[in-house]
PDB file of C-alpha atoms in Angstrom:
ATOM      1  CA  SER A   4      -8.861 -10.876 -44.052  1.00  0.00           C
ATOM      2  CA  LEU A   5     -12.422 -10.761 -45.692  1.00  0.00           C
ATOM      3  CA  GLN A   6     -13.594 -12.209 -42.326  1.00  0.00           C
ATOM      4  CA  GLU A   7     -11.694 -10.196 -40.046  1.00  0.00           C
ATOM      5  CA  ASP A   8     -13.147  -7.308 -41.843  1.00  0.00           C
ATOM      6  CA  VAL A   9     -16.570  -8.457 -41.487  1.00  0.00           C
ATOM      7  CA  GLN A  10     -16.266  -9.055 -37.747  1.00  0.00           C
ATOM      8  CA  ILE A  11     -14.987  -5.329 -37.688  1.00  0.00           C
ATOM      9  CA  SER A  12     -17.643  -4.008 -39.498  1.00  0.00           C
ATOM     10  CA  GLU A  13     -20.084  -6.387 -37.121  1.00  0.00           C
ATOM     11  CA  GLN A  14     -18.585  -4.616 -34.186  1.00  0.00           C
ATOM     12  CA  ASN A  15     -18.506  -0.981 -36.010  1.00  0.00           C
ATOM     13  CA  ILE A  16     -22.508  -1.435 -36.750  1.00  0.00           C
ATOM     14  CA  GLU A  17     -23.335  -2.632 -33.308  1.00  0.00           C
ATOM     15  CA  GLY A  18     -22.072   0.023 -31.945  1.00  0.00           C
ATOM     16  CA  LEU A  19     -23.561   2.794 -34.146  1.00  0.00           C
ATOM     17  CA  GLN A  20     -26.648   0.954 -33.728  1.00  0.00           C
ATOM     18  CA  SER A  21     -26.963   1.369 -30.318  1.00  0.00           C
ATOM     19  CA  ARG A  22     -25.186   4.931 -30.311  1.00  0.00           C
ATOM     20  CA  TYR A  23     -28.273   5.755 -32.885  1.00  0.00           C
ATOM     21  CA  LEU A  24     -31.000   4.444 -30.046  1.00  0.00           C
ATOM     22  CA  ARG A  25     -29.311   6.170 -27.423  1.00  0.00           C
ATOM     23  CA  GLU A  26     -29.088   9.579 -29.635  1.00  0.00           C
ATOM     24  CA  MET A  27     -33.104   8.856 -30.847  1.00  0.00           C
ATOM     25  CA  ASN A  28     -34.204   8.136 -27.024  1.00  0.00           C
ATOM     26  CA  ASP A  29     -32.209  11.844 -25.842  1.00  0.00           C
ATOM     27  CA  LEU A  30     -33.932  13.403 -28.408  1.00  0.00           C
ATOM     28  CA  LYS A  31     -37.266  12.039 -27.882  1.00  0.00           C
ATOM     29  CA  ASP A  32     -36.931  13.183 -24.089  1.00  0.00           C
ATOM     30  CA  LEU A  33     -35.814  16.198 -24.593  1.00  0.00           C
ATOM     31  CA  ILE A  34     -38.708  16.885 -26.896  1.00  0.00           C
ATOM     32  CA  GLY A  35     -41.279  14.946 -25.122  1.00  0.00           C
ATOM     33  CA  ASN A  36     -44.573  17.170 -25.373  1.00  0.00           C
ATOM     34  CA  LYS A  37     -43.021  20.545 -25.650  1.00  0.00           C
ATOM     35  CA  THR A  38     -43.478  22.679 -28.881  1.00  0.00           C
ATOM     36  CA  SER A  39     -40.550  24.531 -28.696  1.00  0.00           C
ATOM     37  CA  ILE A  40     -37.264  23.986 -27.714  1.00  0.00           C
ATOM     38  CA  PRO A  41     -33.932  25.848 -28.027  1.00  0.00           C
ATOM     39  CA  LYS A  42     -31.873  25.280 -31.326  1.00  0.00           C
ATOM     40  CA  ASP A  43     -28.987  24.763 -29.342  1.00  0.00           C
ATOM     41  CA  GLN A  44     -30.265  21.893 -27.476  1.00  0.00           C
ATOM     42  CA  VAL A  45     -31.394  20.304 -30.464  1.00  0.00           C
ATOM     43  CA  TYR A  46     -29.264  20.711 -33.365  1.00  0.00           C
ATOM     44  CA  PRO A  47     -26.335  18.755 -31.821  1.00  0.00           C
ATOM     45  CA  LYS A  48     -28.772  15.737 -31.432  1.00  0.00           C
ATOM     46  CA  PHE A  49     -29.900  15.918 -35.131  1.00  0.00           C
ATOM     47  CA  ASP A  50     -25.963  16.579 -36.051  1.00  0.00           C
ATOM     48  CA  ALA A  51     -25.004  13.521 -34.297  1.00  0.00           C
ATOM     49  CA  LEU A  52     -27.865  11.548 -35.761  1.00  0.00           C
ATOM     50  CA  SER A  53     -26.642  12.262 -38.885  1.00  0.00           C
ATOM     51  CA  GLN A  54     -23.256  11.272 -38.626  1.00  0.00           C
ATOM     52  CA  ILE A  55     -24.011   8.074 -37.327  1.00  0.00           C
ATOM     53  CA  TYR A  56     -26.515   7.666 -40.391  1.00  0.00           C
ATOM     54  CA  SER A  57     -23.776   8.270 -42.670  1.00  0.00           C
ATOM     55  CA  GLN A  58     -21.324   5.880 -40.814  1.00  0.00           C
ATOM     56  CA  LEU A  59     -24.125   3.146 -41.091  1.00  0.00           C
ATOM     57  CA  LEU A  60     -24.620   4.058 -44.617  1.00  0.00           C
ATOM     58  CA  GLU A  61     -20.779   3.569 -45.459  1.00  0.00           C
ATOM     59  CA  GLU A  62     -20.781   0.336 -43.245  1.00  0.00           C
ATOM     60  CA  LYS A  63     -23.513  -0.940 -45.694  1.00  0.00           C
ATOM     61  CA  ASN A  64     -21.859  -0.070 -48.748  1.00  0.00           C
ATOM     62  CA  LEU A  65     -18.609  -1.606 -47.926  1.00  0.00           C
ATOM     63  CA  ALA A  66     -20.810  -5.049 -47.034  1.00  0.00           C
ATOM     64  CA  THR A  67     -22.390  -4.848 -50.244  1.00  0.00           C
ATOM     65  CA  LEU A  68     -18.750  -4.600 -51.454  1.00  0.00           C
ATOM     66  CA  ARG A  69     -17.449  -7.393 -49.435  1.00  0.00           C
ATOM     67  CA  MET A  70     -20.347  -9.545 -50.604  1.00  0.00           C
ATOM     68  CA  ASP A  71     -19.637  -8.960 -54.153  1.00  0.00           C
ATOM     69  CA  LEU A  72     -16.139  -9.769 -53.435  1.00  0.00           C
ATOM     70  CA  LEU A  73     -17.014 -12.848 -51.593  1.00  0.00           C
ATOM     71  CA  LYS A  74     -19.197 -14.356 -55.035  1.00  0.00           C
ATOM     72  CA  ASN A  75     -15.918 -13.287 -57.060  1.00  0.00           C
ATOM     73  CA  LEU A  76     -13.860 -15.238 -54.778  1.00  0.00           C
ATOM     74  CA  GLN A  77     -15.942 -18.156 -54.574  1.00  0.00           C
ATOM     75  CA  SER A  78     -16.741 -18.349 -58.231  1.00  0.00           C
ATOM     76  CA  TYR A  79     -12.708 -18.361 -59.138  1.00  0.00           C
ATOM     77  CA  LYS A  80     -12.844 -21.280 -56.396  1.00  0.00           C
ATOM     78  CA  GLU A  81     -15.288 -23.402 -58.220  1.00  0.00           C
ATOM     79  CA  GLU A  82     -13.206 -23.016 -61.723  1.00  0.00           C
ATOM     80  CA  LEU A  83     -10.039 -23.318 -60.155  1.00  0.00           C
ATOM     81  CA  GLU A  84      -8.147 -26.166 -61.317  1.00  0.00           C
ATOM     82  CA  ILE A  85      -5.197 -28.019 -59.196  1.00  0.00           C
ATOM     83  CA  THR A  86      -2.189 -28.641 -61.369  1.00  0.00           C
ATOM     84  CA  LEU A  87       0.089 -29.477 -58.796  1.00  0.00           C
ATOM     85  CA  GLN A  88       1.010 -33.011 -59.312  1.00  0.00           C
ATOM     86  CA  GLU A  89       1.084 -35.348 -56.222  1.00  0.00           C
ATOM     87  CA  ASP A  90       5.095 -36.251 -56.353  1.00  0.00           C
ATOM     88  CA  HIS A  91       6.113 -32.413 -56.498  1.00  0.00           C
ATOM     89  CA  VAL A  92       4.076 -32.168 -53.203  1.00  0.00           C
ATOM     90  CA  LYS A  93       5.945 -34.965 -51.494  1.00  0.00           C
ATOM     91  CA  ASP A  94       9.241 -33.623 -53.068  1.00  0.00           C
ATOM     92  CA  ALA A  95       8.305 -30.160 -51.531  1.00  0.00           C
ATOM     93  CA  LYS A  96       7.859 -31.565 -48.312  1.00  0.00           C
ATOM     94  CA  SER A  97      10.896 -33.798 -47.930  1.00  0.00           C
ATOM     95  CA  ILE A  98      12.983 -30.888 -49.105  1.00  0.00           C
ATOM     96  CA  TYR A  99      11.595 -28.569 -46.362  1.00  0.00           C
ATOM     97  CA  ALA A 100      11.959 -31.542 -43.756  1.00  0.00           C
ATOM     98  CA  ARG A 101      15.349 -31.559 -44.684  1.00  0.00           C
ATOM     99  CA  LYS A 102      15.979 -27.708 -44.569  1.00  0.00           C
ATOM    100  CA  LEU A 103      13.789 -27.557 -41.517  1.00  0.00           C
ATOM    101  CA  PRO A 104      16.664 -27.029 -39.088  1.00  0.00           C
ATOM    102  CA  GLU A 105      18.627 -24.199 -41.166  1.00  0.00           C
ATOM    103  CA  ILE A 106      15.393 -22.763 -41.764  1.00  0.00           C
ATOM    104  CA  LYS A 107      14.587 -22.811 -37.867  1.00  0.00           C
ATOM    105  CA  GLU A 108      18.253 -21.313 -37.154  1.00  0.00           C
ATOM    106  CA  GLN A 109      17.880 -18.477 -39.888  1.00  0.00           C
ATOM    107  CA  GLU A 110      14.702 -17.042 -38.127  1.00  0.00           C
ATOM    108  CA  GLN A 111      16.060 -17.389 -34.788  1.00  0.00           C
ATOM    109  CA  ARG A 112      19.252 -15.859 -35.925  1.00  0.00           C
ATOM    110  CA  ILE A 113      16.945 -12.877 -37.279  1.00  0.00           C
ATOM    111  CA  THR A 114      14.858 -12.192 -34.412  1.00  0.00           C
ATOM    112  CA  ASN A 115      18.052 -11.710 -32.071  1.00  0.00           C
ATOM    113  CA  GLU A 116      20.206 -10.220 -34.233  1.00  0.00           C
ATOM    114  CA  VAL A 117      18.121  -7.666 -36.870  1.00  0.00           C
ATOM    115  CA  GLU A 118      16.447  -4.650 -35.769  1.00  0.00           C
ATOM    116  CA  SER A 119      13.993  -2.564 -37.034  1.00  0.00           C
ATOM    117  CA  SER A 120      15.691  -0.121 -39.628  1.00  0.00           C
ATOM    118  CA  ILE A 121      14.751   2.473 -42.276  1.00  0.00           C
ATOM    119  CA  ILE A 122      16.093   1.606 -45.779  1.00  0.00           C
ATOM    120  CA  ASP A 123      16.238   4.104 -48.338  1.00  0.00           C
ATOM    121  CA  HIS A 124      15.111   6.906 -46.750  1.00  0.00           C
ATOM    122  CA  GLU A 125      11.200   5.405 -47.673  1.00  0.00           C
ATOM    123  CA  ILE A 126      10.927   1.795 -46.861  1.00  0.00           C
ATOM    124  CA  ILE A 127      11.000   0.587 -42.735  1.00  0.00           C
ATOM    125  CA  ARG A 128      11.621  -2.525 -42.170  1.00  0.00           C
ATOM    126  CA  LEU A 129       9.908  -3.655 -38.824  1.00  0.00           C
ATOM    127  CA  MET A 130      10.857  -6.676 -37.004  1.00  0.00           C
ATOM    128  CA  PRO A 131       8.502  -8.247 -34.916  1.00  0.00           C
ATOM    129  CA  ASN A 132      11.018  -8.622 -31.771  1.00  0.00           C
ATOM    130  CA  THR A 133      11.640  -4.902 -31.580  1.00  0.00           C
ATOM    131  CA  THR A 134       8.404  -3.421 -32.874  1.00  0.00           C
ATOM    132  CA  PRO A 135       5.354  -3.800 -30.236  1.00  0.00           C
ATOM    133  CA  ASP A 136       2.470  -4.594 -31.003  1.00  0.00           C
ATOM    134  CA  PHE A 137       3.719  -6.206 -34.472  1.00  0.00           C
ATOM    135  CA  MET A 138       1.148  -8.191 -35.567  1.00  0.00           C
ATOM    136  CA  HIS A 139      -1.438  -5.051 -35.219  1.00  0.00           C
ATOM    137  CA  ILE A 140       0.399  -2.925 -37.600  1.00  0.00           C
ATOM    138  CA  PRO A 141      -2.308  -2.197 -40.592  1.00  0.00           C
ATOM    139  CA  LEU A 142      -0.267  -3.550 -43.865  1.00  0.00           C
ATOM    140  CA  ASP A 143      -0.847  -1.540 -47.197  1.00  0.00           C
ATOM    141  CA  PHE A 144      -2.672  -3.775 -49.266  1.00  0.00           C
ATOM    142  CA  GLN A 145      -3.508  -6.285 -46.794  1.00  0.00           C
ATOM    143  CA  GLY A 146       0.153  -7.161 -47.231  1.00  0.00           C
ATOM    144  CA  PHE A 147       0.526  -8.293 -51.034  1.00  0.00           C
ATOM    145  CA  CYS A 148       3.203  -7.241 -53.078  1.00  0.00           C
ATOM    146  CA  LEU A 149       1.971  -4.262 -55.223  1.00  0.00           C
ATOM    147  CA  HIS A 150       4.660  -4.669 -57.835  1.00  0.00           C
ATOM    148  CA  THR A 151       3.402  -8.477 -58.498  1.00  0.00           C
ATOM    149  CA  ILE A 152      -0.135  -7.670 -58.474  1.00  0.00           C
ATOM    150  CA  VAL A 153       0.520  -5.200 -61.017  1.00  0.00           C
ATOM    151  CA  SER A 154       3.114  -7.131 -63.065  1.00  0.00           C
ATOM    152  CA  LYS A 155       1.539 -10.295 -63.377  1.00  0.00           C
ATOM    153  CA  ASP A 156      -1.844  -9.429 -63.800  1.00  0.00           C
ATOM    154  CA  GLY A 157      -3.450  -9.422 -60.084  1.00  0.00           C
ATOM    155  CA  LEU A 158      -1.493 -12.490 -58.582  1.00  0.00           C
ATOM    156  CA  LEU A 159      -1.637 -12.323 -54.905  1.00  0.00           C
ATOM    157  CA  ILE A 160       1.769 -13.094 -53.015  1.00  0.00           C
TER     158      ILE A 160
END
């Protein structure tokens, strides 16, 4: 989710800032009042600083993109008109309540019987009961169906 991405980015930035300050202090200590320093001592510090700077710049660019995304999502939310009628919501809830025992039974059967497997040599079906750290596996397209996004003009399911 966008919020999780921002939290991870915040942690990355904090780590990069502390590394940057540590490298800068090491470099200052190394240089001190010296007039000449061997390049094999100072170049690795400059290289590390440039890498940290590049990573911070990348995080800044990602933050800018996320801000733009948030603004777009907020504008769509303001324009969203709910067209679902209240009686349809009530009907759906009553149907769900009637079918809940059957759904729970199916979920339990899947949990107990279905194993992780490879389908058509390309698709891997991973099940929570047989895959360690199932909830921490990164999903392509944040788990959204790519076919639906393309064929339904950006609809997210």
